[in-house]
PDB file of C-alpha atoms in Angstrom:
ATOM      1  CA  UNK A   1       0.000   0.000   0.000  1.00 90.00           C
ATOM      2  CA  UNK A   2       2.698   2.448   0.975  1.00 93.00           C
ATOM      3  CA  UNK A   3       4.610   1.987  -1.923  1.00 92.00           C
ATOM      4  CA  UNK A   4       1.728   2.730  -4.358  1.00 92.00           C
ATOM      5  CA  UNK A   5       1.005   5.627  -2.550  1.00 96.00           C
ATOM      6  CA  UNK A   6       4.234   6.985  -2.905  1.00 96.00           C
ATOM      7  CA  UNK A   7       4.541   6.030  -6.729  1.00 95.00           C
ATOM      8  CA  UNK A   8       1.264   8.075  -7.175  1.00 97.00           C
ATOM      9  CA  UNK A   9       3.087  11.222  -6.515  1.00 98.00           C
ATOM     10  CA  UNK A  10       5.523  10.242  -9.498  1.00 98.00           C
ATOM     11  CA  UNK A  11       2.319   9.022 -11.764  1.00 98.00           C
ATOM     12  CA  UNK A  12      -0.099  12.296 -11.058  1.00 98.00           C
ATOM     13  CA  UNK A  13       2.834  14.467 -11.444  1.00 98.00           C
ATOM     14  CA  UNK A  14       3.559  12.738 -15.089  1.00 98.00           C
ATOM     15  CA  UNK A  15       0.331  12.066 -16.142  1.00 98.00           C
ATOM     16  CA  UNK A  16      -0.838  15.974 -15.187  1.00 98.00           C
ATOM     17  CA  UNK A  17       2.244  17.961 -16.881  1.00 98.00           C
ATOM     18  CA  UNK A  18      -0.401  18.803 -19.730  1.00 97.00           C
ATOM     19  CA  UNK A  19      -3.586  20.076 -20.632  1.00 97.00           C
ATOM     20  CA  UNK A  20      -4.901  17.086 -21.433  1.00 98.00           C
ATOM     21  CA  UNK A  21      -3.759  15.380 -18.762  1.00 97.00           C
ATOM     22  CA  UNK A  22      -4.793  17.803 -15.619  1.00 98.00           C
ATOM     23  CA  UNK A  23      -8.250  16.726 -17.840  1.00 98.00           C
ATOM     24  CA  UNK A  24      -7.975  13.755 -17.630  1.00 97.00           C
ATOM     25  CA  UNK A  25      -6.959  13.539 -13.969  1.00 98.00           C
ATOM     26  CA  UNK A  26      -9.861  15.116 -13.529  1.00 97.00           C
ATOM     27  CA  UNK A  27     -12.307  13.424 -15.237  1.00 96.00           C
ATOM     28  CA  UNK A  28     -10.369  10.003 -13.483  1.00 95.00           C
ATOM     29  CA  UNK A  29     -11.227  11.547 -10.097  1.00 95.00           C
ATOM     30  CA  UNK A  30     -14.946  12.579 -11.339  1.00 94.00           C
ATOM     31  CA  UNK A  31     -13.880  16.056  -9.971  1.00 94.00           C
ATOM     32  CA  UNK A  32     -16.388  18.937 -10.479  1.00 93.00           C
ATOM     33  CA  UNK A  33     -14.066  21.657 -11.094  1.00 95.00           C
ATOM     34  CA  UNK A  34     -11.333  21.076 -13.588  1.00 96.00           C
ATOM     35  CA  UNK A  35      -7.829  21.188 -11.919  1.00 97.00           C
ATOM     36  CA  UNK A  36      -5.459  23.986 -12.452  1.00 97.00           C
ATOM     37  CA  UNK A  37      -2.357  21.899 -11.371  1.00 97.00           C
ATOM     38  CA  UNK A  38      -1.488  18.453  -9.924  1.00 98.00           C
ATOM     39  CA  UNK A  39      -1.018  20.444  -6.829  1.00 98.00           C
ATOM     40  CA  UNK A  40      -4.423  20.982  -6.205  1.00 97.00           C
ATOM     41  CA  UNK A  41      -5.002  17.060  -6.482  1.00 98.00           C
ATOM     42  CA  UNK A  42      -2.118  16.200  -4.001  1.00 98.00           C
ATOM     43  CA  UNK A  43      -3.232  18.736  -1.531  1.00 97.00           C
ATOM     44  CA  UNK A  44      -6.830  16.969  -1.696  1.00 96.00           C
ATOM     45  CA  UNK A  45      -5.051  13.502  -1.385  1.00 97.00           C
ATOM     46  CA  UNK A  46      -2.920  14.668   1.237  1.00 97.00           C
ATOM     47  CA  UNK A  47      -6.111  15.977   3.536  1.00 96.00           C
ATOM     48  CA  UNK A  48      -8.005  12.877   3.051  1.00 95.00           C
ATOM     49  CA  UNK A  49      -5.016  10.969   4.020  1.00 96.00           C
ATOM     50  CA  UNK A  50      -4.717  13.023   7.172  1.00 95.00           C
ATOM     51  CA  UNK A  51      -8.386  12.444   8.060  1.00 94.00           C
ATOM     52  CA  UNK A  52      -8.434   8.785   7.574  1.00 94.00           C
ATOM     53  CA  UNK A  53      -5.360   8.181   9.996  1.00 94.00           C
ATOM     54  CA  UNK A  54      -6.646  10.852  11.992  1.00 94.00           C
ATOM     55  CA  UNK A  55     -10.193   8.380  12.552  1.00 94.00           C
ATOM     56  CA  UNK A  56      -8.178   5.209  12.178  1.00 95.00           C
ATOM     57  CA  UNK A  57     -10.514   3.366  15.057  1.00 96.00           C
ATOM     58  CA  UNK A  58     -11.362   0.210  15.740  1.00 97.00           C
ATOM     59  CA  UNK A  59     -15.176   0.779  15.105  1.00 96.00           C
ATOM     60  CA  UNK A  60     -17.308   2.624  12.329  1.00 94.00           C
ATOM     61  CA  UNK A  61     -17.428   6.460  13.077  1.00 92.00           C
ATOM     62  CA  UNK A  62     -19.728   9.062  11.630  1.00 89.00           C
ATOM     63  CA  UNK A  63     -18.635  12.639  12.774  1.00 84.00           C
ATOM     64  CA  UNK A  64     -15.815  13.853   9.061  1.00 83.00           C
ATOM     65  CA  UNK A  65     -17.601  10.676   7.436  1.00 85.00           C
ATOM     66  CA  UNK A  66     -19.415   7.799   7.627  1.00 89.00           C
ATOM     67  CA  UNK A  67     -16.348   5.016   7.451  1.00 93.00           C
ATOM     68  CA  UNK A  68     -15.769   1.664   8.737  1.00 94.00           C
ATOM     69  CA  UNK A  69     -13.453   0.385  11.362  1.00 96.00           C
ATOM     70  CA  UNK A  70     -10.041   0.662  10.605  1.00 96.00           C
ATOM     71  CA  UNK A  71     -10.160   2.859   7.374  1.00 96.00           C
ATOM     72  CA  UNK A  72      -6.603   3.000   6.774  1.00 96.00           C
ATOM     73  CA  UNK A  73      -6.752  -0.596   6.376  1.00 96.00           C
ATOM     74  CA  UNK A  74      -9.559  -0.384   4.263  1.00 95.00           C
ATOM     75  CA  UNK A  75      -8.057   1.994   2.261  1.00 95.00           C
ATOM     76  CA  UNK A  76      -5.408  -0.290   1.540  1.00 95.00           C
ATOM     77  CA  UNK A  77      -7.166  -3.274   0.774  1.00 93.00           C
ATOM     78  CA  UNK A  78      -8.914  -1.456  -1.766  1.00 91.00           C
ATOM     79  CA  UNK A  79      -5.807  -0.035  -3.400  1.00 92.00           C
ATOM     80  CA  UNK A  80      -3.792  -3.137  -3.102  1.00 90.00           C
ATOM     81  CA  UNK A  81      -6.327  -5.548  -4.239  1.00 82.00           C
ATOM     82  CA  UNK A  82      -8.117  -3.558  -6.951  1.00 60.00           C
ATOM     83  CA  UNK A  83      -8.596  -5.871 -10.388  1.00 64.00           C
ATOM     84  CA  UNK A  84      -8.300  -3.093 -12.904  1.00 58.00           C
ATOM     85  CA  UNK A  85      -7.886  -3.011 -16.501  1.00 53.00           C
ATOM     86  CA  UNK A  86      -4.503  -1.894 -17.248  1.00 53.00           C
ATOM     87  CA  UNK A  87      -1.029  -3.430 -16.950  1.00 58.00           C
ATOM     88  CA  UNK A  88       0.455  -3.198 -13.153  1.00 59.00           C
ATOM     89  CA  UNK A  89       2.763  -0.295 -12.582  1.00 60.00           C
ATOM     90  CA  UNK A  90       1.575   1.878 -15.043  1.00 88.00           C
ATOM     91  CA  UNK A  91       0.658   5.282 -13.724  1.00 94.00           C
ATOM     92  CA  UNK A  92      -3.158   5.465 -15.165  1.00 92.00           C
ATOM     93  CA  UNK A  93      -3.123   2.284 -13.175  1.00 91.00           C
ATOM     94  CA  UNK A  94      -1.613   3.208 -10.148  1.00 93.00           C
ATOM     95  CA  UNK A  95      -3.911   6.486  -9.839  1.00 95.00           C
ATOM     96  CA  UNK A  96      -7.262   3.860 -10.472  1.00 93.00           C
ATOM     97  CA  UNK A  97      -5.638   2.167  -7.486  1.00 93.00           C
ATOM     98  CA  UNK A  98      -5.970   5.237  -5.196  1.00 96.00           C
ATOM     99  CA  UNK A  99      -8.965   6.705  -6.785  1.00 95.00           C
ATOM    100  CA  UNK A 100     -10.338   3.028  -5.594  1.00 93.00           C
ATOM    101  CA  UNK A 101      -8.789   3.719  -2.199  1.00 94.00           C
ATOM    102  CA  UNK A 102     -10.652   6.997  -1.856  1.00 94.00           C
ATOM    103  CA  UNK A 103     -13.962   5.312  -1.931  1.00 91.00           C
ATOM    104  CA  UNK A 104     -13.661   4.479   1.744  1.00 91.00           C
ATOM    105  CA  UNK A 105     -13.457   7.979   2.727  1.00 89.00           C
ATOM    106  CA  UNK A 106     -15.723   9.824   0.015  1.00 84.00           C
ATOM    107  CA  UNK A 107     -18.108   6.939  -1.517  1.00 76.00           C
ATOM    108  CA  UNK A 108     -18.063   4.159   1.781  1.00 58.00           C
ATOM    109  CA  UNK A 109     -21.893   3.518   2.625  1.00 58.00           C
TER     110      UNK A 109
END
């Protein structure tokens, strides 16, 4: 898990040195402003990340969002066991890994 999180610093910084590709970041992410820089997108990543270790408990809690026990581990079982389309190690696939590892915090119900 760690290590595809830190990869995915490398992949959304390649991935969103164009036009096109802050676009498609964006429409990866399903975000609903278009991004102005990769910056914006790491800064959102980085918060979520914070909140998720910051609620890390044993049991489901409710009070930034409604998550399961242990969401960090969550979080990693989705990104580490996600069955996606593309080759491993390639950065589209590496951000589908963490876009599915941001479900527990923003889609998890």
């Amino acid at each position: 898990c760690v290590d595809i999180v830190r990869s995915s610093w490398g992949a959304i910084n390649r991935i969103g040195s164009t036009a096109s590709g802050l676009q498609r970041l964006g429409n990866l992410f399903k975000l609903c402003n278009p991004l102005k820089s990769v910056d914006e997108l790491k800064n959102w990543l980085l918060d979520m990340y914070g909140n998720i270790a910051m609620v890390d408990y044993p049991y489901p809690t409710s009070f930034l969002a409604d998550l399961p026990a242990f969401p960090a581990r969550v979080f990693c079982s989705n990104v580490t066991s996600a069955i996606l389309r593309l080759r491993k190690n390639d950065d589209e696939d590496v951000v589908r890994r963490i876009i599915k590892g941001t479900n527990v915090f923003f889609n998890y119900t």
